[in-house]
Coordinates of C-alpha atoms in Angstrom, one line a residue:
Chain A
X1 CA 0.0 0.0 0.0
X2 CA 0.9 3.7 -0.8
X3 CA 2.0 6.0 1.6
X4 CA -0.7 8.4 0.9
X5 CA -3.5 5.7 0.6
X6 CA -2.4 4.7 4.4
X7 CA -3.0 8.1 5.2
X8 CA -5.9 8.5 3.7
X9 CA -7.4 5.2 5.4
X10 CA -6.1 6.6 8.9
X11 CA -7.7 9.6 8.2
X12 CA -11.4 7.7 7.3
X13 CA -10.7 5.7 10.5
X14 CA -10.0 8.6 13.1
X15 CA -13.4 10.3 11.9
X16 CA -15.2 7.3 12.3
X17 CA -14.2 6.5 15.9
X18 CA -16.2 8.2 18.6
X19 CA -15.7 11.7 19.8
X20 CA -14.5 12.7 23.2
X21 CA -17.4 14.3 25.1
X22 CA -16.6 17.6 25.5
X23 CA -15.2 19.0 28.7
X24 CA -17.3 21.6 30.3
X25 CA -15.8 25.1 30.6
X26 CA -15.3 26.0 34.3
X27 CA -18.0 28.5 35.3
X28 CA -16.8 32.0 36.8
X29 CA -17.0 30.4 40.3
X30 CA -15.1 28.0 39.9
X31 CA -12.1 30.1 38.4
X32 CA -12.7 32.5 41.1
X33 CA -12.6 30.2 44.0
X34 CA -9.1 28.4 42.5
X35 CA -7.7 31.6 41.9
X36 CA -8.7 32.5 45.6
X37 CA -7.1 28.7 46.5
X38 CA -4.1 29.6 44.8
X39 CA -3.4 33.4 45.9
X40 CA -4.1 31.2 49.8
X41 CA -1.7 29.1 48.9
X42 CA 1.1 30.8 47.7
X43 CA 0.6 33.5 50.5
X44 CA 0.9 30.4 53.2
X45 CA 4.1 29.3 51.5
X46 CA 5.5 33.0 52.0
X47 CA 4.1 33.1 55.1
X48 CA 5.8 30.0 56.2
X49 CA 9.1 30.8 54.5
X50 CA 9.0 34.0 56.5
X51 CA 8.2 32.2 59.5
X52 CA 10.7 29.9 59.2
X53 CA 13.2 32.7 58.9
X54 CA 12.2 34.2 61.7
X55 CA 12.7 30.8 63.7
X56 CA 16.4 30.5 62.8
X57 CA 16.9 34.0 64.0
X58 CA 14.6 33.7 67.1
X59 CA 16.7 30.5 67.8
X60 CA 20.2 32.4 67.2
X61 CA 19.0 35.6 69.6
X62 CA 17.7 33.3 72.6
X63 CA 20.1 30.5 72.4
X64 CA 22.8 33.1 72.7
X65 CA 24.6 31.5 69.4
X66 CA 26.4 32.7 66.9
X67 CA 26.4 35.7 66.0
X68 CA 24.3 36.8 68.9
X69 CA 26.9 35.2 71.4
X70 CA 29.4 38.0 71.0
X71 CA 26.8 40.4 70.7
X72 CA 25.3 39.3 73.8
X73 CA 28.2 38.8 75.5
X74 CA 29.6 42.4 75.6
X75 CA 32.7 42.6 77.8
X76 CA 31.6 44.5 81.0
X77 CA 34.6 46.1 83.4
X78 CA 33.0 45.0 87.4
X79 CA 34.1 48.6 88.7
X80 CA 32.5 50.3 85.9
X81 CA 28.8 51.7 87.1
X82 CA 28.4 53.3 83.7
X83 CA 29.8 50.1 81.8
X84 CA 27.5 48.0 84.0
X85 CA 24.6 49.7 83.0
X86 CA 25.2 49.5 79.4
X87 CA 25.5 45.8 79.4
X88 CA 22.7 45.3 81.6
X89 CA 21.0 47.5 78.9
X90 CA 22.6 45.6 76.3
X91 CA 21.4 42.5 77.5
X92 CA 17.6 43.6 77.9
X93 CA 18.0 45.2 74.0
X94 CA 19.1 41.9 73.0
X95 CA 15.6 39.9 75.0
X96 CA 13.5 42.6 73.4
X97 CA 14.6 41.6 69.9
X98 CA 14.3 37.8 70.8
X99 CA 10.6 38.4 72.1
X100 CA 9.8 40.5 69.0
X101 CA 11.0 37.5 66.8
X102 CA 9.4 35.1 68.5
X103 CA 6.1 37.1 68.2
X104 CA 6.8 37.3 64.3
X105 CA 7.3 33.7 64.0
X106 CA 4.2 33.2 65.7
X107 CA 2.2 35.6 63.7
X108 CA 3.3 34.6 60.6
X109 CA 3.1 30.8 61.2
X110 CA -0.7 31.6 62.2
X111 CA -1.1 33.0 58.6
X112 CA 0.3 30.1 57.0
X113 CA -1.4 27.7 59.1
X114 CA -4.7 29.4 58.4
X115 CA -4.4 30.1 54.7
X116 CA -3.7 26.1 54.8
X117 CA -6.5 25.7 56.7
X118 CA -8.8 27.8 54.6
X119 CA -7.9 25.4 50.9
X120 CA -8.9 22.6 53.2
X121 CA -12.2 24.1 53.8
X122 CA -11.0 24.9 57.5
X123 CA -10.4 27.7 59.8
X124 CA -8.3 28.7 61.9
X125 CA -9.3 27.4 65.9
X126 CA -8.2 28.3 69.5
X127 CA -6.4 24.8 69.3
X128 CA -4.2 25.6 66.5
X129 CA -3.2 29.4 67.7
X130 CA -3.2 27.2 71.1
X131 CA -0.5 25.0 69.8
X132 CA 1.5 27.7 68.3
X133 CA 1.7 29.4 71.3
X134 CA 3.4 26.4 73.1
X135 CA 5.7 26.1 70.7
X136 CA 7.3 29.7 70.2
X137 CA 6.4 30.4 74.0
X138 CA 9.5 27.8 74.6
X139 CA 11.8 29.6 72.6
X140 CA 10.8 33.0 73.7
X141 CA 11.4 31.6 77.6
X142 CA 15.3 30.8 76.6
X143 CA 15.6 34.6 76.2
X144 CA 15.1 36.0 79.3
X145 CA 12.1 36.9 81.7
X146 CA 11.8 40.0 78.8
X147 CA 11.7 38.2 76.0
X148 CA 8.9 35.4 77.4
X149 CA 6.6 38.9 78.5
X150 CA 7.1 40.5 75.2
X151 CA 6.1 37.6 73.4
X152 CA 3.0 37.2 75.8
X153 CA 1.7 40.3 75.9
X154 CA 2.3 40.3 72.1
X155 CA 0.6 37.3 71.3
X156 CA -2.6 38.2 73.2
X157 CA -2.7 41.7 71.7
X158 CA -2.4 40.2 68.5
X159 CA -5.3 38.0 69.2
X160 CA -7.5 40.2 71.2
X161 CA -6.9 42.5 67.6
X162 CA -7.9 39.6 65.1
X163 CA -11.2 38.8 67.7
X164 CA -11.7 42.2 67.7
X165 CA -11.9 42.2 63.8
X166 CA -13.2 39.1 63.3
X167 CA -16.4 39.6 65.4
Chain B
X1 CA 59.7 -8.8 64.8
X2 CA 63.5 -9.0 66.2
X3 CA 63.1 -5.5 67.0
X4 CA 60.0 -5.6 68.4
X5 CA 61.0 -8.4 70.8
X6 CA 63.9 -6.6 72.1
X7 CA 61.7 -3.8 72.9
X8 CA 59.3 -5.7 74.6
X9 CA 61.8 -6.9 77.3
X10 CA 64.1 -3.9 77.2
X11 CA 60.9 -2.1 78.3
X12 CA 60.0 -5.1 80.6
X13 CA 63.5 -4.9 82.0
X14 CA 63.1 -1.4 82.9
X15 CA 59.7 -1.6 84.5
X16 CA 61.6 -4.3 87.2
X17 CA 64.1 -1.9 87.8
X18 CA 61.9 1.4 88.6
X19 CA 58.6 0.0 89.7
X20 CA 55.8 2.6 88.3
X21 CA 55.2 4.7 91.0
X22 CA 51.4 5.4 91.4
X23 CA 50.2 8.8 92.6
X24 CA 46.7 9.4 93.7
X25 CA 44.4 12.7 93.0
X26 CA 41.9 14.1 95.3
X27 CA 39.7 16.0 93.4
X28 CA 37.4 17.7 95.6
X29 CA 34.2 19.1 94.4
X30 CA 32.5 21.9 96.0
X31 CA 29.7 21.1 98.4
X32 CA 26.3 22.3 98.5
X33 CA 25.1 21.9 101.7
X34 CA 28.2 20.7 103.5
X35 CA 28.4 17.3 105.1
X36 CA 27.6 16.7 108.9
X37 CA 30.3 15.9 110.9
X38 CA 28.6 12.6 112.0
X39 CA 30.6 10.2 111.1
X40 CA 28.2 8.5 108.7
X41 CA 28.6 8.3 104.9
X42 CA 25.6 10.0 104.1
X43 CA 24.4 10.9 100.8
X44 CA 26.0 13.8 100.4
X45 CA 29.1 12.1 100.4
X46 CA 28.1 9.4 98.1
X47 CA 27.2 12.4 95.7
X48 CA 31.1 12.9 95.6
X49 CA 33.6 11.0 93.8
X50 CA 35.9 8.9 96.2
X51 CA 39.1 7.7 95.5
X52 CA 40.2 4.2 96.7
X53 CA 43.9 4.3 97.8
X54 CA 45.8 1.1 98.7
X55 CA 47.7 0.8 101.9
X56 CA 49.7 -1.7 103.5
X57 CA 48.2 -2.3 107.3
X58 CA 49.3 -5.9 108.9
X59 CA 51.7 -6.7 106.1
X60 CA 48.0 -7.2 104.0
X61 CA 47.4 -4.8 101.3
X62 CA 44.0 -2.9 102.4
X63 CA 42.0 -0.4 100.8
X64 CA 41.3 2.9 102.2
X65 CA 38.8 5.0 100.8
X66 CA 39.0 8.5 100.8
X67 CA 36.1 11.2 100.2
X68 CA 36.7 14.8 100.3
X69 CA 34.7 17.9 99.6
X70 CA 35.1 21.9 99.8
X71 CA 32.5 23.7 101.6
X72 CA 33.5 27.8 101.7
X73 CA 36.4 27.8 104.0
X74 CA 36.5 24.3 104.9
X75 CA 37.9 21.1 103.5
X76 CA 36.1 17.9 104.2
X77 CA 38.0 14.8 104.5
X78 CA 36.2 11.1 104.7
X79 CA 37.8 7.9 105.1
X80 CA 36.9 4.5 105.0
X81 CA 39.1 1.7 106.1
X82 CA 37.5 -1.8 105.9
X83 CA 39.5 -4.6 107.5
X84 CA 38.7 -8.0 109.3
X85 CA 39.9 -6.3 111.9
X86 CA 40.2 -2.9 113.7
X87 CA 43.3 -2.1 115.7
X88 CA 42.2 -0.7 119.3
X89 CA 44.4 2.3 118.9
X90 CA 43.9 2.4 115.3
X91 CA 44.9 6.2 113.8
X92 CA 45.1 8.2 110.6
X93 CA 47.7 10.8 110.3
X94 CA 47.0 13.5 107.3
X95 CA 50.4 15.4 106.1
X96 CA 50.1 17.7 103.4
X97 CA 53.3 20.2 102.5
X98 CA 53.4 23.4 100.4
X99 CA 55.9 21.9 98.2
X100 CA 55.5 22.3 94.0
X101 CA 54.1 18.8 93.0
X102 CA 56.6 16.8 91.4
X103 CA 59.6 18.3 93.8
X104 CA 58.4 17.4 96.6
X105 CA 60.2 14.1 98.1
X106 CA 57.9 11.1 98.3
X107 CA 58.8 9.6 101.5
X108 CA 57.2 8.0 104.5
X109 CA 58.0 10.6 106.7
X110 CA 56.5 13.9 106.6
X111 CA 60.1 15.6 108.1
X112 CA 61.3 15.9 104.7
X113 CA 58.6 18.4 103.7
X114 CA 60.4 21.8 104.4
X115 CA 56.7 22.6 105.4
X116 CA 54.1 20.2 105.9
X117 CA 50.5 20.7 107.9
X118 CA 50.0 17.5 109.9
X119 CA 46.6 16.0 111.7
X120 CA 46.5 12.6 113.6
X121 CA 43.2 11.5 114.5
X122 CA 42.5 8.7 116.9
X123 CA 39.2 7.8 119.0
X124 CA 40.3 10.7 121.5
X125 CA 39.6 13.1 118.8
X126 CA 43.3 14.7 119.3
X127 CA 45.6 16.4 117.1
X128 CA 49.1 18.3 118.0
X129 CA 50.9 20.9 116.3
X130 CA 54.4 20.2 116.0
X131 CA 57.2 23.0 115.2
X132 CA 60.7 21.9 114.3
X133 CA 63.4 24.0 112.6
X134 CA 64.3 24.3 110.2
X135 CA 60.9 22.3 109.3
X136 CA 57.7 23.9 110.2
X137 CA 54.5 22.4 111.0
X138 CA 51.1 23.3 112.0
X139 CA 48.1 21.5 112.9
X140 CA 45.0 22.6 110.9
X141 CA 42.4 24.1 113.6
X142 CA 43.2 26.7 115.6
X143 CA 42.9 24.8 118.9
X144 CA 45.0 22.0 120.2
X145 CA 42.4 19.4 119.8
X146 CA 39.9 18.5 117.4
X147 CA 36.3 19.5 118.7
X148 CA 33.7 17.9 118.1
X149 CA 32.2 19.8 115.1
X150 CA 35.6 18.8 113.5
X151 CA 35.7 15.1 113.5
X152 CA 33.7 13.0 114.6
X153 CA 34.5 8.6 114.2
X154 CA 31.9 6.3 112.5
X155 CA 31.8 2.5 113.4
X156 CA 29.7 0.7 110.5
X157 CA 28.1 -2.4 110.3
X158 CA 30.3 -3.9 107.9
X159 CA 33.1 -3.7 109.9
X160 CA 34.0 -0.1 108.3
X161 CA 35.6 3.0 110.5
X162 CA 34.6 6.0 109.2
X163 CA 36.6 9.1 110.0
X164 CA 35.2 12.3 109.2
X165 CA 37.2 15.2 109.4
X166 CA 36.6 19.4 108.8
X167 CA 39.7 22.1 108.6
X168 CA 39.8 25.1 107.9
X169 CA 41.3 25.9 104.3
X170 CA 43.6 28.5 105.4
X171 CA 44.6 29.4 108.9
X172 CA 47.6 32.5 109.6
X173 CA 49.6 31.3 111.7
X174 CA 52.1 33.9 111.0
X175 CA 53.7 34.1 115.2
X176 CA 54.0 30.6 115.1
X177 CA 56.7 31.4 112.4
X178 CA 54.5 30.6 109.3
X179 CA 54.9 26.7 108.5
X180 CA 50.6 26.8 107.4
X181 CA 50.0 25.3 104.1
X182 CA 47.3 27.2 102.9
X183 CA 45.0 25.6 100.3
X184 CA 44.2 28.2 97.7
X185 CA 41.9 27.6 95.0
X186 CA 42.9 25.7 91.7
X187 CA 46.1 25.0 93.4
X188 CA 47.5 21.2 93.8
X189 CA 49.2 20.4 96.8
X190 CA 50.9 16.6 97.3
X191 CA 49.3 15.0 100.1
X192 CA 49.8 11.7 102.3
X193 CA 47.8 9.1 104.3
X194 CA 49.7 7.8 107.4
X195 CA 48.5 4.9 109.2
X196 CA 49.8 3.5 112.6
X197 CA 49.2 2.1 115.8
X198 CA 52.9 2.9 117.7
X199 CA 52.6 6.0 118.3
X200 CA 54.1 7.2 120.9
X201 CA 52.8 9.7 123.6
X202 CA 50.3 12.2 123.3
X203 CA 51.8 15.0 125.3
X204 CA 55.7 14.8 123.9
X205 CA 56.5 18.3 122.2
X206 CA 57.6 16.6 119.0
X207 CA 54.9 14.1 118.7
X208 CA 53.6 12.3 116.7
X209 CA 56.2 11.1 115.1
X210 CA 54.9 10.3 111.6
X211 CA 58.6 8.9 110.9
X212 CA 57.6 6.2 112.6
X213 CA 54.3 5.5 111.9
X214 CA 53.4 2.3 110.4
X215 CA 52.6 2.5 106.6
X216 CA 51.2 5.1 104.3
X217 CA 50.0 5.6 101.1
X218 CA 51.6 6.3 98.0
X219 CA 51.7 10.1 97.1
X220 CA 48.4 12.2 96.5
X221 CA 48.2 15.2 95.1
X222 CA 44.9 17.3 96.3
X223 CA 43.3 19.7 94.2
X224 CA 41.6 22.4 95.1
X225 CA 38.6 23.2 93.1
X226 CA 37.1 26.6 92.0
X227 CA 34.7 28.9 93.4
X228 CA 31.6 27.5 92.8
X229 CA 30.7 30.5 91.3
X230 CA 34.4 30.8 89.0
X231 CA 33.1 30.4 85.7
X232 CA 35.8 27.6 85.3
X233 CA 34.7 25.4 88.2
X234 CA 33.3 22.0 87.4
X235 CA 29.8 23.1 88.7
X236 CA 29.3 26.3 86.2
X237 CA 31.1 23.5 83.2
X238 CA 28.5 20.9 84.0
X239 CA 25.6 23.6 84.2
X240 CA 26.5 25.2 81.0
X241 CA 26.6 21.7 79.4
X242 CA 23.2 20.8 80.9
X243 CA 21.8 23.9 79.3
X244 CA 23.0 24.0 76.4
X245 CA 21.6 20.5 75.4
X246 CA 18.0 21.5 76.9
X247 CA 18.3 24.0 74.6
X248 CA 19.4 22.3 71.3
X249 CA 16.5 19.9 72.3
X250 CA 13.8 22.2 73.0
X251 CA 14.8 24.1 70.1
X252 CA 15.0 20.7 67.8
X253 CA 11.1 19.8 69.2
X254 CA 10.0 23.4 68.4
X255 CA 11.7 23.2 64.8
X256 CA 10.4 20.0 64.2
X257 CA 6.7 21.3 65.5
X258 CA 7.3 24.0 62.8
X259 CA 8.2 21.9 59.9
X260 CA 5.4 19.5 60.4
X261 CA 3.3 22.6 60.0
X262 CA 5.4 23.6 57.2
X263 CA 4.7 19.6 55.6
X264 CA 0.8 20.1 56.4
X265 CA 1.1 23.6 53.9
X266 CA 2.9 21.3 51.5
X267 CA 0.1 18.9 51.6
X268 CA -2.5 21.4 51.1
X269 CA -1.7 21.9 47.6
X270 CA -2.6 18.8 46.0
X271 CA -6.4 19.9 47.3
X272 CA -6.5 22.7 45.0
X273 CA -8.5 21.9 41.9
X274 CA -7.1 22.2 38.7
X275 CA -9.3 23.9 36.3

């Protein structure tokens, strides 16, 4: 047989076989509510990257390690009331930052954790936020009495804010 | 091989002609509370290391076991002789010089330390303070006799004598012409165990005569440990150790809490419908 009366005999063949039902073009819902899935998504995975971020340096500041270890540990002269006073000052700056981290790492986690939540068909509940709270609470505690009251009164601000909008 | 083989008993050879001499270390940690002078091994002595020191009593080689600890200005001394049996006048004499480890003489008798502190303990609680020139010695209380709240003799069950002893870590004795060895802080001082039953009266001027006491034990060398608060002392070393791996590990269970929230995100995008 030919080459072109094979294709012809192909041809006759694929317009005899049966057509593929036609797939139904997604209604303006639907491309509204994955466009919403996927703007939650990506905005939990930034979320989460930040979060994580925020983690390694909330780590670093209340584990005292590097490069917060020299930092923290700023040579102070005994004798010195002036010098004592700046690295007792130093010290506290140094809690502050480490409670301020901690409270961004929760924050942002909550985001991520909640956009999650949301594709799932979930929210957010006192559980989760719960949870997260244990968890940064212990590494807020490792940096001093300041940092474990920042992040405290920071985390309940922030949820007394978000019950406030919310409601 | 041939080589090797000559080695082996030229270093055999010299072995049998300088025996290895064994020295001892006392390595006294700082108590927290202080033991009672009570003359029971309680547990705050068990919560101390103890070194086990031979020593020749009877012709039999015997163990003695010796705790110490510091407590502020006071050094602790505990030890434990087990034996079939106990000597009536059974006594421990503690000699400890001023000399730089390593120069000082190891000999039984505590005259050839240039200055040596000397206790000897008995059942009549009694010590002496004897002063020889050019060799000076001192007793380590101020008194001429161990009270009560200094020693204090345990008989245990297991046929054990406990002696339990408290001195004061540094005592001026500078118009008794010095001759105090004053145990300062980090410093090592070589130290030795006397052991007799011969001893000779308790009132002579030059008594006791640790010359001829009966046996002692090799050489120890004490060290005294830091301030509890130095930030080199053992104590500070072990905390800082302990804290840094509650750290790491409360930090490893947050992190891992974290990245199981981060797997859950993953997760989520598989439910997104694809259009």
């Amino acid at each position: 047989m030919s080459k072109l009366r094979k294709s012809v005999v192909k041809q006759q063949e694929r317009s005899q076989a049966p057509k593929r039902p036609a797939v139904p073009r997604p209604t303006a819902a639907a491309i509204e509510a994955n466009a919403r899935d996927n703007f939650l998504y990506s905005s939990a995975i930034r979320s989460y990257v930040l979060s994580v971020g925020f983690f390694i340096l909330a780590v670093l500041s209340a584990g005292g390690f590097w490069p917060f270890d020299a930092l923290r540990n700023i040579k102070i002269e005994p004798n010195t009331a002036s010098s004592l006073t700046i690295g007792a000052s130093y010290g506290l700056a140094f809690d502050l930052v480490t409670g301020v981290l901690c409270l961004a790492l929760f924050v942002f986690l909550a985001f991520a954790w909640g956009n999650a939540l949301e594709i799932r068909g979930n929210v957010i509940e006192w559980k989760h936020i719960l949870f997260l709270i244990i968890v940064v609470i212990f590494i807020a505690a490792w940096g001093g009495i300041m940092s474990f009251g920042i992040f405290l009164l920071g985390s309940f601000a922030v949820l007394f804010f978000m019950w406030y909008a919310a409601r | 091989m041939l080589g090797v083989m000559l080695l082996s008993i030229a270093s055999q050879a010299a072995a049998s002609i300088t025996p290895a001499l064994n020295v001892y270390h006392l390595k006294p940690g700082n108590a927290d509370p202080a033991p009672s002078i009570d003359g029971v091994v309680d547990d705050v002595w068990s919560s101390y290391n103890s070194t086990v020191i031979p020593i020749k009593i009877g012709g039999e080689d015997q163990l003695l076991r010796v705790y110490t600890c510091v407590f502020n200005d006071f050094i602790y001394f505990g030890l434990q002789l087990r034996t079939s049996t106990h000597a009536g006048n059974e006594s421990f004499a503690i000699a400890c010089s001023n000399e730089t480890i390593g120069t000082a003489p190891v000999n039984d008798s505590v005259y050839s330390y240039t200055v040596a502190k000397i206790v000897r303990i008995d059942g009549k609680s009694w010590d002496w303070k004897i002063y020889n020139r050019p060799r000076m010695f001192s007793n380590w209380t101020k008194g001429s006799s161990i009270s009560g709240e200094h020693f204090k003799i345990g008989f245990g069950a297991s046929n054990f004598t406990f002696y339990e002893l408290r001195f004061g870590r540094q005592l001026p004795r500078a118009d008794d012409f010095g001759g105090d060895v004053n145990f300062v802080r980090k410093n090592s001082y070589p130290l030795k165990i006397f052991y007799g039953t011969l001893y000779g009266n308790f009132s002579e001027f030059y008594a006791p005569q640790l010359g001829n006491w009966t046996t002692s034990t090799q050489m120890i060398t004490l060290t005294i440990p830091p301030a509890p608060d130095d930030p080199t002392s053992d104590e500070i070393g072990e905390l800082k150790l302990n804290e840094t791996v509650g750290k790491i590990t409360m930090f490893i269970v947050a992190g891992l809490a974290i990245a199981t929230v981060g797997v859950y995100i993953m997760r989520t995008k598989s439910r997104i419908k694809r259009l």
